[in-house]
CSV table of N, CA and C in Angstrom, one decimal:
chain,number,residue,atom,x,y,z
F,15,MET,N,-82.9,74.8,96.7
F,15,MET,CA,-83.0,75.9,97.5
F,15,MET,C,-81.8,77.2,97.6
F,16,LEU,N,-81.4,77.1,96.6
F,16,LEU,CA,-80.1,78.2,96.4
F,16,LEU,C,-79.2,77.9,97.4
F,17,ASN,N,-78.8,76.6,97.6
F,17,ASN,CA,-77.8,76.7,98.6
F,17,ASN,C,-77.9,76.9,100.1
F,18,LEU,N,-79.2,76.8,100.6
F,18,LEU,CA,-79.9,77.2,102.0
F,18,LEU,C,-79.2,76.1,102.7
F,19,LYS,N,-78.5,76.4,104.3
F,19,LYS,CA,-78.0,75.4,104.5
F,19,LYS,C,-78.7,75.7,106.3
F,20,ILE,N,-78.8,74.4,107.3
F,20,ILE,CA,-79.7,74.9,108.4
F,20,ILE,C,-78.2,73.8,109.4
F,21,GLU,N,-77.9,74.3,110.5
F,21,GLU,CA,-77.3,74.0,111.8
F,21,GLU,C,-78.4,73.3,112.2
F,22,ILE,N,-78.1,72.1,112.7
F,22,ILE,CA,-78.9,71.5,113.7
F,22,ILE,C,-77.9,71.1,115.0
F,23,GLU,N,-77.9,71.6,116.2
F,23,GLU,CA,-77.3,71.6,117.4
F,23,GLU,C,-78.2,71.0,118.4
F,24,VAL,N,-77.4,69.4,118.5
F,24,VAL,CA,-78.0,68.7,120.1
F,24,VAL,C,-77.3,69.1,120.9
F,25,GLU,N,-77.6,69.9,121.9
F,25,GLU,CA,-76.9,70.7,123.0
F,25,GLU,C,-76.3,70.0,123.7
F,26,GLY,N,-74.6,70.0,123.7
F,26,GLY,CA,-74.2,68.9,124.9
F,26,GLY,C,-73.2,68.0,124.1
F,27,LYS,N,-74.0,68.0,122.6
F,27,LYS,CA,-73.3,66.3,121.8
F,27,LYS,C,-73.0,67.1,120.6
F,28,GLY,N,-73.4,68.0,120.1
F,28,GLY,CA,-72.4,68.0,118.9
F,28,GLY,C,-73.3,69.2,117.6
F,29,LYS,N,-73.1,69.0,116.5
F,29,LYS,CA,-73.8,69.9,115.9
F,29,LYS,C,-73.4,69.1,114.1
F,30,ALA,N,-74.8,69.3,113.5
F,30,ALA,CA,-74.9,68.8,112.4
F,30,ALA,C,-75.0,69.8,110.9
F,31,ILE,N,-74.9,69.5,109.6
F,31,ILE,CA,-75.1,70.4,108.9
F,31,ILE,C,-76.0,69.7,107.9
F,32,VAL,N,-77.1,70.4,107.5
F,32,VAL,CA,-78.4,69.9,106.5
F,32,VAL,C,-78.4,71.2,105.2
F,33,GLU,N,-78.2,70.6,104.1
F,33,GLU,CA,-78.4,71.2,102.6
F,33,GLU,C,-80.2,71.0,102.7
F,34,LEU,N,-80.5,72.5,102.3
F,34,LEU,CA,-82.2,72.2,101.8
F,34,LEU,C,-82.0,71.7,100.5
F,35,ASP,N,-83.5,70.9,100.2
F,35,ASP,CA,-83.5,70.9,98.5
F,35,ASP,C,-84.6,71.2,98.0
F,36,ASP,N,-85.1,70.7,96.7
F,36,ASP,CA,-86.0,71.6,96.1
F,36,ASP,C,-87.4,70.2,95.8
F,37,ARG,N,-87.2,69.2,96.5
F,37,ARG,CA,-88.0,68.4,96.7
F,37,ARG,C,-90.0,68.7,97.4
F,38,ASN,N,-89.9,69.7,98.2
F,38,ASN,CA,-91.0,70.4,98.9
F,38,ASN,C,-90.2,72.2,99.0
F,39,PRO,N,-89.9,73.0,98.0
F,39,PRO,CA,-89.6,74.0,98.6
F,39,PRO,C,-90.3,74.9,99.2
F,40,GLN,N,-91.6,74.8,99.2
F,40,GLN,CA,-92.2,75.9,100.2
F,40,GLN,C,-92.3,75.5,101.5
F,41,SER,N,-92.2,74.1,101.6
F,41,SER,CA,-92.2,73.9,103.3
F,41,SER,C,-90.8,74.4,103.6
F,42,ALA,N,-89.3,74.0,102.9
F,42,ALA,CA,-88.3,74.2,103.0
F,42,ALA,C,-88.5,75.5,103.6
F,43,GLN,N,-88.3,76.2,102.5
F,43,GLN,CA,-88.6,77.9,102.5
F,43,GLN,C,-89.1,78.5,103.6
F,44,ALA,N,-90.4,78.0,104.0
F,44,ALA,CA,-91.5,78.2,105.4
F,44,ALA,C,-90.3,78.0,106.6
F,45,ILE,N,-89.6,76.8,106.8
F,45,ILE,CA,-89.2,76.3,107.9
F,45,ILE,C,-87.8,77.0,108.1
F,46,TYR,N,-87.4,77.3,106.7
F,46,TYR,CA,-86.0,78.1,107.3
F,46,TYR,C,-86.3,80.0,107.1
F,47,GLU,N,-87.4,80.5,106.8
F,47,GLU,CA,-87.7,81.5,107.3
F,47,GLU,C,-88.0,81.7,108.8
F,48,ASN,N,-88.6,80.6,109.5
F,48,ASN,CA,-88.9,80.6,111.0
F,48,ASN,C,-87.6,80.4,111.8
F,49,LEU,N,-86.5,80.0,111.3
F,49,LEU,CA,-85.4,79.8,112.2
F,49,LEU,C,-84.7,81.0,112.9
F,50,PRO,N,-84.3,80.8,114.0
F,50,PRO,CA,-83.7,79.7,114.8
F,50,PRO,C,-85.6,79.1,115.5
F,51,LEU,N,-85.2,77.7,115.8
F,51,LEU,CA,-85.9,76.9,116.1
F,51,LEU,C,-85.7,76.0,117.5
F,52,GLU,N,-86.2,75.8,118.4
F,52,GLU,CA,-85.7,74.7,119.0
F,52,GLU,C,-86.8,74.0,119.9
F,53,ASN,N,-86.4,72.4,120.3
F,53,ASN,CA,-87.5,71.6,121.4
F,53,ASN,C,-86.6,70.8,121.8
F,54,LYS,N,-87.3,69.8,122.3
F,54,LYS,CA,-86.6,68.5,123.2
F,54,LYS,C,-87.2,67.4,122.2
F,55,ALA,N,-85.9,66.8,122.0
F,55,ALA,CA,-86.2,65.6,121.1
F,55,ALA,C,-86.9,64.7,121.6
F,56,LEU,N,-87.9,64.1,120.7
F,56,LEU,CA,-88.7,62.8,120.7
F,56,LEU,C,-88.3,62.0,119.4
F,57,LEU,N,-88.4,60.1,120.2
F,57,LEU,CA,-87.5,59.3,119.3
F,57,LEU,C,-88.4,58.2,119.1
F,58,TRP,N,-88.5,58.3,117.7
F,58,TRP,CA,-89.2,56.9,117.0
F,58,TRP,C,-88.1,56.1,116.5
F,59,LEU,N,-88.1,54.8,117.0
F,59,LEU,CA,-86.8,54.0,116.2
F,59,LEU,C,-86.0,55.0,115.9
F,60,GLU,N,-85.4,54.7,114.4
F,60,GLU,CA,-84.2,55.7,114.2
F,60,GLU,C,-84.5,56.9,114.0
F,61,GLU,N,-85.6,58.0,114.2
F,61,GLU,CA,-86.2,59.2,114.1
F,61,GLU,C,-86.1,60.0,114.9
F,62,ILE,N,-85.7,61.1,114.9
F,62,ILE,CA,-86.0,62.0,115.9
F,62,ILE,C,-87.1,63.2,115.3
F,63,TYR,N,-87.9,63.6,116.3
F,63,TYR,CA,-88.7,64.3,115.6
F,63,TYR,C,-89.4,65.5,116.6
F,64,PHE,N,-90.0,66.4,116.6
F,64,PHE,CA,-90.1,67.7,117.5
F,64,PHE,C,-91.3,68.4,116.7
F,65,ASP,N,-92.2,68.8,117.7
F,65,ASP,CA,-92.8,70.0,117.3
F,65,ASP,C,-92.2,71.4,116.8
F,66,ILE,N,-92.9,71.9,116.0
F,66,ILE,CA,-92.2,73.1,115.2
F,66,ILE,C,-93.2,74.0,115.3
F,67,PRO,N,-93.5,75.5,115.9
F,67,PRO,CA,-94.5,76.6,115.2
F,67,PRO,C,-94.6,76.8,114.1
F,68,VAL,N,-94.7,76.1,113.2
F,68,VAL,CA,-95.0,76.0,111.7
F,68,VAL,C,-96.3,75.4,111.3
F,69,THR,N,-97.1,75.9,110.4
F,69,THR,CA,-98.6,75.2,110.3
F,69,THR,C,-98.1,75.0,108.7
F,70,LEU,N,-98.4,73.4,108.0
F,70,LEU,CA,-98.0,73.5,106.5
F,70,LEU,C,-98.8,72.2,106.1
F,71,ASP,N,-99.4,72.0,104.8
F,71,ASP,CA,-100.0,71.0,104.4
F,71,ASP,C,-98.8,70.4,103.5
F,72,GLU,N,-99.7,68.9,102.9
F,72,GLU,CA,-98.8,68.4,102.4
F,72,GLU,C,-98.4,69.2,100.9
F,73,GLU,N,-96.9,69.0,101.0
F,73,GLU,CA,-96.8,69.5,99.2
F,73,GLU,C,-96.7,68.6,97.9
F,74,ASN,N,-95.1,67.9,98.4
F,74,ASN,CA,-95.0,66.9,97.5
F,74,ASN,C,-94.9,65.8,98.5
F,75,PRO,N,-95.6,65.0,99.4
F,75,PRO,CA,-95.5,64.3,100.7
F,75,PRO,C,-95.0,62.8,100.1
F,76,SER,N,-94.4,61.8,100.7
F,76,SER,CA,-93.7,60.9,100.3
F,76,SER,C,-94.1,59.6,101.7
F,77,LYS,N,-94.1,58.7,101.1
F,77,LYS,CA,-94.4,57.5,102.3
F,77,LYS,C,-92.9,57.2,102.6
F,78,MET,N,-92.1,57.3,101.5
F,78,MET,CA,-90.7,57.0,101.9
F,78,MET,C,-89.5,57.5,102.4
F,79,ALA,N,-88.6,57.1,103.3
F,79,ALA,CA,-87.5,58.2,103.5
F,79,ALA,C,-86.1,57.4,103.6
F,80,GLU,N,-85.1,58.3,103.2
F,80,GLU,CA,-83.9,57.9,102.9
F,80,GLU,C,-83.1,58.2,104.2
F,81,ILE,N,-82.1,57.1,104.4
F,81,ILE,CA,-81.4,57.6,105.5
F,81,ILE,C,-80.5,59.3,105.1
F,82,GLY,N,-80.5,60.0,106.3
F,82,GLY,CA,-80.0,61.5,106.2
F,82,GLY,C,-81.3,62.3,105.8
F,83,ASP,N,-82.5,62.1,105.3
F,83,ASP,CA,-83.8,63.4,105.4
F,83,ASP,C,-83.9,63.5,106.4
F,84,ILE,N,-84.0,65.1,105.9
F,84,ILE,CA,-84.7,66.1,106.5
F,84,ILE,C,-86.2,66.4,106.4
F,85,SER,N,-87.1,66.4,106.9
F,85,SER,CA,-88.3,66.4,106.2
F,85,SER,C,-89.5,66.9,107.6
F,86,TYR,N,-90.5,67.4,107.2
F,86,TYR,CA,-91.8,68.1,107.7
F,86,TYR,C,-92.8,66.8,107.6
F,87,TRP,N,-93.6,66.9,109.1
F,87,TRP,CA,-94.6,65.9,108.9
F,87,TRP,C,-96.1,66.5,109.4
F,88,PRO,N,-97.0,66.7,108.3
F,88,PRO,CA,-98.0,67.4,108.5
F,88,PRO,C,-98.7,67.5,109.4
F,89,PRO,N,-99.3,66.6,109.8
F,89,PRO,CA,-100.9,65.9,110.7
F,89,PRO,C,-99.7,66.9,112.1
F,90,GLY,N,-98.5,66.2,112.3
F,90,GLY,CA,-97.9,66.7,114.0
F,90,GLY,C,-97.4,68.2,114.1
F,91,TYR,N,-97.2,68.4,112.6
F,91,TYR,CA,-96.4,69.8,112.9
F,91,TYR,C,-94.9,69.8,113.0
F,92,ALA,N,-94.6,68.7,112.5
F,92,ALA,CA,-93.1,68.2,113.6
F,92,ALA,C,-92.2,68.0,112.4
F,93,PHE,N,-90.9,68.6,113.0
F,93,PHE,CA,-89.8,68.5,111.9
F,93,PHE,C,-88.9,67.2,112.5
F,94,CYS,N,-88.6,66.4,111.5
F,94,CYS,CA,-88.3,65.3,111.8
F,94,CYS,C,-86.7,64.6,110.6
F,95,ILE,N,-86.2,64.1,111.5
F,95,ILE,CA,-84.4,63.6,111.1
F,95,ILE,C,-84.3,62.3,111.1
F,96,PHE,N,-84.3,61.7,110.0
F,96,PHE,CA,-84.4,60.5,109.8
F,96,PHE,C,-82.7,59.8,109.5
F,97,PHE,N,-82.1,59.0,110.6
F,97,PHE,CA,-81.1,58.9,110.6
F,97,PHE,C,-80.7,57.4,110.3
F,98,GLY,N,-81.6,56.8,110.2
F,98,GLY,CA,-81.4,55.3,110.0
F,98,GLY,C,-82.1,54.7,109.1
F,99,ASP,N,-82.8,53.4,109.3
F,99,ASP,CA,-83.5,52.6,108.2
F,99,ASP,C,-85.1,52.8,108.5
F,100,THR,N,-85.3,54.0,109.7
F,100,THR,CA,-86.7,54.0,109.9
F,100,THR,C,-87.5,54.8,108.6
F,101,GLN,N,-89.1,53.9,108.6
F,101,GLN,CA,-89.6,54.8,107.4
F,101,GLN,C,-90.7,55.7,108.2
F,102,PRO,N,-91.3,56.7,107.5
F,102,PRO,CA,-92.2,58.1,108.1
F,102,PRO,C,-93.1,57.0,108.8
F,103,TYR,N,-94.2,57.5,109.8
F,103,TYR,CA,-95.2,56.6,110.3
F,103,TYR,C,-96.4,57.0,109.4
F,104,SER,N,-96.2,57.9,108.5
F,104,SER,CA,-97.2,58.6,107.3
F,104,SER,C,-96.5,59.5,106.7
F,105,GLU,N,-97.5,60.2,105.4
F,105,GLU,CA,-96.5,60.9,104.7
F,105,GLU,C,-95.9,62.1,105.0
F,106,VAL,N,-94.8,62.4,104.4
F,106,VAL,CA,-93.6,63.5,105.0
F,106,VAL,C,-93.5,64.4,103.8
F,107,ASN,N,-92.5,65.9,103.9
F,107,ASN,CA,-92.6,66.4,102.9
F,107,ASN,C,-91.0,66.5,103.2
F,108,HIS,N,-90.3,66.2,102.2
F,108,HIS,CA,-88.7,65.9,102.7
F,108,HIS,C,-88.4,67.5,102.4
F,109,ILE,N,-87.6,68.3,102.9
F,109,ILE,CA,-87.1,69.4,102.6
F,109,ILE,C,-85.3,69.8,102.4
F,110,GLY,N,-84.7,68.4,103.2
F,110,GLY,CA,-83.2,68.2,102.4
F,110,GLY,C,-82.6,67.2,103.2
F,111,ARG,N,-81.4,67.1,103.0
F,111,ARG,CA,-80.4,66.3,103.5
F,111,ARG,C,-79.6,66.7,104.6
F,112,ILE,N,-79.4,65.5,105.8
F,112,ILE,CA,-77.9,66.0,106.2
F,112,ILE,C,-76.6,65.8,105.7
F,113,THR,N,-75.6,66.8,105.4
F,113,THR,CA,-74.5,66.8,104.3
F,113,THR,C,-73.2,66.4,105.5
F,114,GLN,N,-73.2,66.6,106.8
F,114,GLN,CA,-72.2,66.5,107.5
F,114,GLN,C,-72.6,66.2,108.9
F,115,ASN,N,-72.0,65.2,109.7
F,115,ASN,CA,-72.0,64.3,110.7
F,115,ASN,C,-73.6,64.0,111.1
F,116,LEU,N,-74.2,62.8,110.4
F,116,LEU,CA,-75.2,62.0,110.6
F,116,LEU,C,-74.9,61.7,111.9
F,117,GLU,N,-73.4,60.9,112.1
F,117,GLU,CA,-73.4,60.1,113.3
F,117,GLU,C,-74.1,60.5,114.4
F,118,LEU,N,-74.1,62.0,114.6
F,118,LEU,CA,-74.3,62.5,115.9
F,118,LEU,C,-75.8,62.3,116.5
F,119,PHE,N,-76.8,61.8,115.6
F,119,PHE,CA,-78.0,61.1,115.6
F,119,PHE,C,-78.5,60.3,116.1
F,120,PHE,N,-77.4,59.5,116.3
F,120,PHE,CA,-77.2,58.2,116.9
F,120,PHE,C,-77.1,58.1,118.7
F,121,LYS,N,-76.5,59.6,119.2
F,121,LYS,CA,-75.8,59.5,120.7
F,121,LYS,C,-77.2,60.6,120.9
F,122,VAL,N,-78.4,60.7,120.1
F,122,VAL,CA,-79.0,61.6,121.1
F,122,VAL,C,-80.1,60.9,121.8
F,123,ASP,N,-80.8,61.6,122.8
F,123,ASP,CA,-81.8,60.7,123.9
F,123,ASP,C,-83.1,61.7,124.0
F,124,GLU,N,-84.1,60.7,124.3
F,124,GLU,CA,-85.3,61.6,124.3
F,124,GLU,C,-85.0,62.7,124.9
F,125,GLY,N,-85.5,64.4,125.3
F,125,GLY,CA,-85.5,64.9,125.7
F,125,GLY,C,-84.2,66.0,125.5
F,126,ASP,N,-83.2,65.5,124.6
F,126,ASP,CA,-82.3,66.3,124.4
F,126,ASP,C,-82.6,67.5,123.7
F,127,ARG,N,-81.8,68.5,124.2
F,127,ARG,CA,-82.8,70.0,123.4
F,127,ARG,C,-82.1,70.3,122.1
F,128,ILE,N,-82.7,70.4,121.2
F,128,ILE,CA,-82.2,70.3,119.7
F,128,ILE,C,-82.3,71.9,118.9
F,129,ILE,N,-81.5,72.6,118.7
F,129,ILE,CA,-81.4,73.9,118.4
F,129,ILE,C,-81.0,73.8,116.5
F,130,LEU,N,-82.1,74.6,116.1
F,130,LEU,CA,-81.9,74.6,114.5
F,130,LEU,C,-81.7,76.4,114.2
F,131,ARG,N,-80.9,76.2,113.4
F,131,ARG,CA,-80.2,78.0,113.0
F,131,ARG,C,-80.1,77.9,111.6
F,132,LYS,N,-80.0,79.2,111.3
F,132,LYS,CA,-79.7,79.3,109.5
F,132,LYS,C,-78.3,79.4,109.7
F,133,ILE,N,-77.7,78.9,108.5
F,133,ILE,CA,-76.2,78.9,108.6
F,133,ILE,C,-75.6,80.0,107.4
């Protein structure tokens, strides 16, 4: 993705860096173009997710996630942060990977404000 990066801020707790990749380039580009975005964190096991106002279809969907994957979940219009061993509820479009401060997400509580910005 031409070295595009996103900052994820968890208000009051810290920031992490994501590098977008080319696994689902149309999804990654669409989300990047809509930044900044923010919402309140929802938790499902070791995944953080929240709705974003971006509607995308499946591109190159995957049923599996690796620790640090950043993804888009088409059925819920959701931005997803896989910070542990949790696997997606259903197929997601992976758009990037956390490259700095993965440990931040273990401190996130449901309802924390999360802000996504271009770097």
